[in-house]
Amino acid sequence: MFAKKSNLTLIEGLIKGNVVTSKEVADTMKAVDRYYYCPTDPYDDRPQSIGYNATISAPHMHAYALELLRDHLKFAKRSLDVGSGTGYLTVCFKKMMRTEGSISYGIEHIPQLA
């Protein structure tokens, strides 16, 4: 767990720590700035409160998920993020999808976050 000052330095730290191991995941996470999805300390590698008794997962957890799903998302037509919170991972899923017309859905039960 580490604190960084920008999205780029956060992702560089995840690469250096061998959490992000592929160019696809690195490029995706660099393109989706956590600043827009996390109200405080977006570049800290730890879960963050997003209000309403909910959290956004730590960046390393998102990176692990993206690495595990990388080959599946590449050719997917649809993806579903259950408990999507602020939508960070939903957007990352979409960025990794290469199929024309693909769509990434997010479902959130907290109306204020949806």
Short mmCIF file of N, CA and C in Angstrom, two decimals, residues 1 4 14 21 26 38 44 47-49 56 62 68 88 90 97 100-101 111:
data_model
loop_
_atom_site.label_atom_id
_atom_site.label_comp_id
_atom_site.label_asym_id
_atom_site.label_seq_id
_atom_site.Cartn_x
_atom_site.Cartn_y
_atom_site.Cartn_z
N MET A 1 0.85 -1.17 0.00
CA MET A 1 0.00 0.00 0.00
C MET A 1 0.90 1.23 0.00
N LYS A 4 0.45 7.98 -3.82
CA LYS A 4 1.06 8.63 -4.97
C LYS A 4 0.36 9.96 -5.20
N LEU A 14 2.24 0.52 -9.43
CA LEU A 14 1.64 -0.82 -9.58
C LEU A 14 2.43 -1.67 -10.57
N THR A 21 0.88 -6.13 -14.99
CA THR A 21 1.90 -6.86 -15.75
C THR A 21 1.72 -6.78 -17.26
N ALA A 26 -2.13 -1.52 -18.07
CA ALA A 26 -1.43 -0.26 -17.77
C ALA A 26 -2.06 0.88 -18.56
N CYS A 38 -13.17 8.96 -7.14
CA CYS A 38 -12.82 8.81 -5.72
C CYS A 38 -12.70 10.20 -5.11
N ASP A 44 -4.05 7.05 -3.56
CA ASP A 44 -3.57 6.15 -2.50
C ASP A 44 -4.00 4.73 -2.83
N PRO A 47 -8.44 1.09 -0.10
CA PRO A 47 -9.86 1.37 -0.30
C PRO A 47 -10.19 2.76 0.23
N GLN A 48 -11.12 3.43 -0.44
CA GLN A 48 -11.51 4.78 -0.06
C GLN A 48 -13.02 4.86 0.12
N SER A 49 -13.46 5.60 1.10
CA SER A 49 -14.89 5.83 1.29
C SER A 49 -15.42 6.65 0.12
N ILE A 56 -14.69 2.45 -2.63
CA ILE A 56 -14.10 2.07 -3.91
C ILE A 56 -12.89 1.22 -3.55
N HIS A 62 -8.29 -3.43 -8.31
CA HIS A 62 -8.79 -3.21 -9.67
C HIS A 62 -7.80 -3.75 -10.70
N LEU A 68 -6.80 -10.38 -14.59
CA LEU A 68 -7.47 -11.69 -14.68
C LEU A 68 -8.50 -11.73 -15.80
N TYR A 88 -15.80 3.30 -11.68
CA TYR A 88 -14.41 3.22 -12.15
C TYR A 88 -14.12 1.92 -12.91
N THR A 90 -16.19 -0.25 -14.15
CA THR A 90 -17.08 -0.37 -15.31
C THR A 90 -16.46 0.33 -16.51
N MET A 97 -12.37 -3.44 -23.82
CA MET A 97 -13.16 -4.19 -24.80
C MET A 97 -12.87 -3.67 -26.21
N GLU A 100 -16.38 -4.04 -31.65
CA GLU A 100 -17.18 -2.90 -32.06
C GLU A 100 -18.59 -3.02 -31.50
N GLY A 101 -19.09 -1.93 -30.95
CA GLY A 101 -20.44 -1.92 -30.40
C GLY A 101 -20.55 -2.55 -29.02
N PRO A 111 -28.80 4.29 -4.70
CA PRO A 111 -29.24 5.26 -5.72
C PRO A 111 -28.32 6.48 -5.86
#
